[in-house]
PDB file of C-alpha atoms and ligand atoms in Angstrom:
ATOM      1  CA  UNK C1176      33.655  19.360  48.526  1.00 87.00           C
ATOM      2  CA  UNK C1177      33.185  18.210  52.108  1.00 97.00           C
ATOM      3  CA  UNK C1178      29.624  18.297  53.418  1.00 98.00           C
ATOM      4  CA  UNK C1179      28.654  20.467  56.373  1.00 98.00           C
ATOM      5  CA  UNK C1180      28.412  17.288  58.486  1.00 98.00           C
ATOM      6  CA  UNK C1181      31.953  16.237  57.520  1.00 98.00           C
ATOM      7  CA  UNK C1182      33.134  19.707  58.539  1.00 98.00           C
ATOM      8  CA  UNK C1183      31.375  19.246  61.879  1.00 98.00           C
ATOM      9  CA  UNK C1184      32.921  15.788  62.331  1.00 98.00           C
ATOM     10  CA  UNK C1185      36.360  17.269  61.528  1.00 98.00           C
ATOM     11  CA  UNK C1186      35.841  20.062  64.058  1.00 97.00           C
ATOM     12  CA  UNK C1187      35.981  22.746  61.352  1.00 98.00           C
ATOM     13  CA  UNK C1188      32.459  23.886  62.246  1.00 97.00           C
ATOM     14  CA  UNK C1189      31.271  23.934  65.861  1.00 98.00           C
ATOM     15  CA  UNK C1190      28.419  21.766  67.067  1.00 98.00           C
ATOM     16  CA  UNK C1191      26.674  20.817  70.267  1.00 98.00           C
ATOM     17  CA  UNK C1192      28.221  17.362  70.317  1.00 98.00           C
ATOM     18  CA  UNK C1193      26.401  14.462  71.958  1.00 98.00           C
ATOM     19  CA  UNK C1194      28.611  11.453  71.176  1.00 98.00           C
ATOM     20  CA  UNK C1195      31.341  10.334  68.819  1.00 98.00           C
ATOM     21  CA  UNK C1196      33.002   7.092  67.767  1.00 98.00           C
ATOM     22  CA  UNK C1197      35.617   6.390  65.118  1.00 98.00           C
ATOM     23  CA  UNK C1198      32.857   5.959  62.539  1.00 98.00           C
ATOM     24  CA  UNK C1199      29.890   8.040  63.760  1.00 98.00           C
ATOM     25  CA  UNK C1200      29.013  11.337  65.364  1.00 98.00           C
ATOM     26  CA  UNK C1201      25.844  12.697  66.992  1.00 99.00           C
ATOM     27  CA  UNK C1202      25.138  16.371  67.640  1.00 99.00           C
ATOM     28  CA  UNK C1203      22.132  18.605  68.217  1.00 99.00           C
ATOM     29  CA  UNK C1204      20.259  19.783  65.138  1.00 98.00           C
ATOM     30  CA  UNK C1205      20.925  23.528  64.842  1.00 98.00           C
ATOM     31  CA  UNK C1206      17.266  24.182  63.906  1.00 98.00           C
ATOM     32  CA  UNK C1207      15.519  21.773  66.229  1.00 98.00           C
ATOM     33  CA  UNK C1208      11.919  20.658  66.114  1.00 98.00           C
ATOM     34  CA  UNK C1209      12.015  19.724  69.818  1.00 98.00           C
ATOM     35  CA  UNK C1210      14.418  20.263  72.710  1.00 98.00           C
ATOM     36  CA  UNK C1211      17.158  17.666  72.308  1.00 98.00           C
ATOM     37  CA  UNK C1212      16.547  16.977  68.573  1.00 98.00           C
ATOM     38  CA  UNK C1213      19.727  15.150  67.597  1.00 99.00           C
ATOM     39  CA  UNK C1214      21.332  14.088  64.329  1.00 99.00           C
ATOM     40  CA  UNK C1215      23.220  10.804  63.995  1.00 99.00           C
ATOM     41  CA  UNK C1216      25.713  10.788  61.137  1.00 98.00           C
ATOM     42  CA  UNK C1217      28.054   8.124  59.763  1.00 98.00           C
ATOM     43  CA  UNK C1218      31.360   9.878  59.085  1.00 98.00           C
ATOM     44  CA  UNK C1219      31.658   8.212  55.692  1.00 98.00           C
ATOM     45  CA  UNK C1220      30.247  10.707  53.184  1.00 98.00           C
ATOM     46  CA  UNK C1221      27.337   8.986  51.475  1.00 98.00           C
ATOM     47  CA  UNK C1222      24.277  11.018  50.503  1.00 98.00           C
ATOM     48  CA  UNK C1223      21.403   8.524  50.639  1.00 98.00           C
ATOM     49  CA  UNK C1224      20.917   6.464  53.789  1.00 98.00           C
ATOM     50  CA  UNK C1225      19.875   3.403  51.824  1.00 98.00           C
ATOM     51  CA  UNK C1226      23.090   3.521  49.782  1.00 98.00           C
ATOM     52  CA  UNK C1227      24.995   2.624  52.960  1.00 98.00           C
ATOM     53  CA  UNK C1228      26.357  -0.916  53.004  1.00 98.00           C
ATOM     54  CA  UNK C1229      24.334  -3.340  55.121  1.00 98.00           C
ATOM     55  CA  UNK C1230      27.029  -3.301  57.793  1.00 98.00           C
ATOM     56  CA  UNK C1231      27.351   0.499  57.936  1.00 98.00           C
ATOM     57  CA  UNK C1232      23.555   0.909  57.992  1.00 98.00           C
ATOM     58  CA  UNK C1233      23.356  -1.571  60.881  1.00 98.00           C
ATOM     59  CA  UNK C1234      26.165   0.208  62.756  1.00 98.00           C
ATOM     60  CA  UNK C1235      24.440   3.547  62.193  1.00 98.00           C
ATOM     61  CA  UNK C1236      21.171   2.230  63.631  1.00 98.00           C
ATOM     62  CA  UNK C1237      22.974   0.702  66.615  1.00 98.00           C
ATOM     63  CA  UNK C1238      24.807   3.981  67.253  1.00 98.00           C
ATOM     64  CA  UNK C1239      21.445   5.799  66.977  1.00 98.00           C
ATOM     65  CA  UNK C1240      19.939   3.352  69.472  1.00 98.00           C
ATOM     66  CA  UNK C1241      22.615   4.138  72.069  1.00 98.00           C
ATOM     67  CA  UNK C1242      22.116   7.864  71.576  1.00 98.00           C
ATOM     68  CA  UNK C1243      18.302   7.509  71.742  1.00 98.00           C
ATOM     69  CA  UNK C1244      18.513   5.533  74.992  1.00 98.00           C
ATOM     70  CA  UNK C1245      20.727   8.295  76.412  1.00 98.00           C
ATOM     71  CA  UNK C1246      18.110  10.830  75.347  1.00 98.00           C
ATOM     72  CA  UNK C1247      15.394   8.747  77.022  1.00 98.00           C
ATOM     73  CA  UNK C1248      17.393   8.576  80.257  1.00 98.00           C
ATOM     74  CA  UNK C1249      18.299  12.260  80.331  1.00 98.00           C
ATOM     75  CA  UNK C1250      15.204  13.971  78.898  1.00 98.00           C
ATOM     76  CA  UNK C1251      12.414  11.593  79.928  1.00 98.00           C
ATOM     77  CA  UNK C1252      10.282  11.948  76.802  1.00 98.00           C
ATOM     78  CA  UNK C1253       7.383   9.531  76.208  1.00 98.00           C
ATOM     79  CA  UNK C1254       9.797   8.056  73.711  1.00 97.00           C
ATOM     80  CA  UNK C1255      12.343   9.115  71.124  1.00 98.00           C
ATOM     81  CA  UNK C1256      11.136   9.164  67.536  1.00 98.00           C
ATOM     82  CA  UNK C1257      13.135   8.806  64.382  1.00 98.00           C
ATOM     83  CA  UNK C1258      12.877  10.644  61.063  1.00 98.00           C
ATOM     84  CA  UNK C1259      14.907  10.185  57.903  1.00 98.00           C
ATOM     85  CA  UNK C1260      14.536  12.768  55.185  1.00 97.00           C
ATOM     86  CA  UNK C1261      17.861  13.987  53.806  1.00 97.00           C
ATOM     87  CA  UNK C1262      16.468  16.640  51.487  1.00 96.00           C
ATOM     88  CA  UNK C1263      18.664  19.447  52.829  1.00 97.00           C
ATOM     89  CA  UNK C1264      22.076  17.991  53.630  1.00 98.00           C
ATOM     90  CA  UNK C1265      23.473  15.424  51.151  1.00 98.00           C
ATOM     91  CA  UNK C1266      25.161  13.328  53.848  1.00 98.00           C
ATOM     92  CA  UNK C1267      23.193  10.431  55.327  1.00 98.00           C
ATOM     93  CA  UNK C1268      21.772  11.119  58.779  1.00 98.00           C
ATOM     94  CA  UNK C1269      19.038  10.089  61.173  1.00 98.00           C
ATOM     95  CA  UNK C1270      16.981  12.605  63.145  1.00 98.00           C
ATOM     96  CA  UNK C1271      16.255  11.532  66.728  1.00 98.00           C
ATOM     97  CA  UNK C1272      13.357  13.539  68.135  1.00 98.00           C
ATOM     98  CA  UNK C1273      12.211  13.410  71.756  1.00 98.00           C
ATOM     99  CA  UNK C1274       8.430  13.157  71.896  1.00 98.00           C
ATOM    100  CA  UNK C1275       7.267  14.866  75.070  1.00 98.00           C
ATOM    101  CA  UNK C1276       3.525  14.739  74.517  1.00 97.00           C
ATOM    102  CA  UNK C1277       1.148  12.533  72.599  1.00 96.00           C
ATOM    103  CA  UNK C1278      -0.035  15.247  70.235  1.00 96.00           C
ATOM    104  CA  UNK C1279       3.346  16.853  69.598  1.00 97.00           C
ATOM    105  CA  UNK C1280       3.748  17.977  65.984  1.00 95.00           C
ATOM    106  CA  UNK C1281       6.653  15.724  64.983  1.00 96.00           C
ATOM    107  CA  UNK C1282       7.534  17.260  61.637  1.00 97.00           C
ATOM    108  CA  UNK C1283      10.773  18.669  60.279  1.00 97.00           C
ATOM    109  CA  UNK C1284       8.753  21.785  59.315  1.00 96.00           C
ATOM    110  CA  UNK C1285       7.865  22.460  62.955  1.00 95.00           C
ATOM    111  CA  UNK C1286      10.956  24.312  64.212  1.00 97.00           C
ATOM    112  CA  UNK C1287      11.162  25.521  67.817  1.00 98.00           C
ATOM    113  CA  UNK C1288      13.242  28.336  69.332  1.00 98.00           C
ATOM    114  CA  UNK C1289      15.930  27.217  71.762  1.00 98.00           C
ATOM    115  CA  UNK C1290      18.604  29.541  73.154  1.00 98.00           C
ATOM    116  CA  UNK C1291      22.310  28.804  72.727  1.00 98.00           C
ATOM    117  CA  UNK C1292      22.606  28.411  76.499  1.00 98.00           C
ATOM    118  CA  UNK C1293      19.805  25.830  76.536  1.00 98.00           C
ATOM    119  CA  UNK C1294      21.351  23.990  73.544  1.00 98.00           C
ATOM    120  CA  UNK C1295      24.667  23.746  75.422  1.00 98.00           C
ATOM    121  CA  UNK C1296      22.852  22.522  78.534  1.00 98.00           C
ATOM    122  CA  UNK C1297      20.892  19.914  76.541  1.00 98.00           C
ATOM    123  CA  UNK C1298      24.058  18.605  74.867  1.00 98.00           C
ATOM    124  CA  UNK C1299      25.833  18.269  78.207  1.00 98.00           C
ATOM    125  CA  UNK C1300      22.830  16.573  79.838  1.00 98.00           C
ATOM    126  CA  UNK C1301      22.275  14.080  77.018  1.00 98.00           C
ATOM    127  CA  UNK C1302      25.931  13.268  76.413  1.00 98.00           C
ATOM    128  CA  UNK C1303      26.416  12.281  80.060  1.00 98.00           C
ATOM    129  CA  UNK C1304      23.765   9.564  79.617  1.00 98.00           C
ATOM    130  CA  UNK C1305      24.968   8.119  76.294  1.00 98.00           C
ATOM    131  CA  UNK C1306      26.824   4.861  76.829  1.00 98.00           C
ATOM    132  CA  UNK C1307      28.670   3.855  73.666  1.00 97.00           C
TER     133      UNK C1307
HETATM  134  P1  5GP G2678      17.358  16.899  56.118  1.00 65.70           P
HETATM  135  O1  5GP G2678      18.552  16.868  55.182  1.00 65.70           O
HETATM  136  O2  5GP G2678      17.154  15.585  56.820  1.00 65.70           O
HETATM  137  O3  5GP G2678      16.114  17.375  55.442  1.00 65.70           O
HETATM  138  O4  5GP G2678      17.660  17.981  57.242  1.00 65.70           O
HETATM  139  C1  5GP G2678      18.962  18.370  57.579  1.00 65.70           C
HETATM  140  C2  5GP G2678      18.979  18.874  59.006  1.00 65.70           C
HETATM  141  O5  5GP G2678      20.298  19.321  59.279  1.00 65.70           O
HETATM  142  C3  5GP G2678      18.026  20.036  59.277  1.00 65.70           C
HETATM  143  O6  5GP G2678      17.150  19.682  60.321  1.00 65.70           O
HETATM  144  C4  5GP G2678      18.952  21.190  59.671  1.00 65.70           C
HETATM  145  O7  5GP G2678      18.444  21.994  60.701  1.00 65.70           O
HETATM  146  C5  5GP G2678      20.235  20.479  60.079  1.00 65.70           C
HETATM  147  N1  5GP G2678      21.441  21.259  59.819  1.00 65.70           N
HETATM  148  C6  5GP G2678      21.755  21.892  58.664  1.00 65.70           C
HETATM  149  N2  5GP G2678      22.956  22.507  58.776  1.00 65.70           N
HETATM  150  C7  5GP G2678      23.391  22.259  60.042  1.00 65.70           C
HETATM  151  C8  5GP G2678      24.555  22.637  60.763  1.00 65.70           C
HETATM  152  O8  5GP G2678      25.437  23.332  60.277  1.00 65.70           O
HETATM  153  N3  5GP G2678      24.669  22.186  62.042  1.00 65.70           N
HETATM  154  C9  5GP G2678      23.702  21.415  62.620  1.00 65.70           C
HETATM  155  N4  5GP G2678      23.920  21.027  63.889  1.00 65.70           N
HETATM  156  N5  5GP G2678      22.598  21.039  61.980  1.00 65.70           N
HETATM  157  C10 5GP G2678      22.428  21.458  60.696  1.00 65.70           C
END
């Protein structure tokens, strides 16, 4: 069965999309831990990030870099952090998390409330600054 991220990539489930290429997609995490928390996903359905081929892993990191730089330009965090966990969705992905303050609790357990309107605004703002 297709993963939730494949359904998002296929447009079967809506998302706040940030960027897309033939092989990758980035969209806002629906339960963010910071404003602008983004997921980068290779479209190929592989559960564990480190099961990706060397070339796909490299491409995924390079795609994540372009998205992160767009987040830096649009959101002005101190920097954008990266988390890989993969315990919830069995489809490899990288969390990109804007770090706005030095003592921010950067943990996937630290969810924040963001309205749908703000999520749409964040996606539009970030996507304008992502240069693929
Ligand atoms: P992990 O698998 O790395 O532990 O976490 C999966 C992440 O995917 C979680 O942060 C969760 O909020 C996010 N997530 C789960 N389902 C959806 C969804 O349908 N849409 C979006 N945009 N994010 C999701």
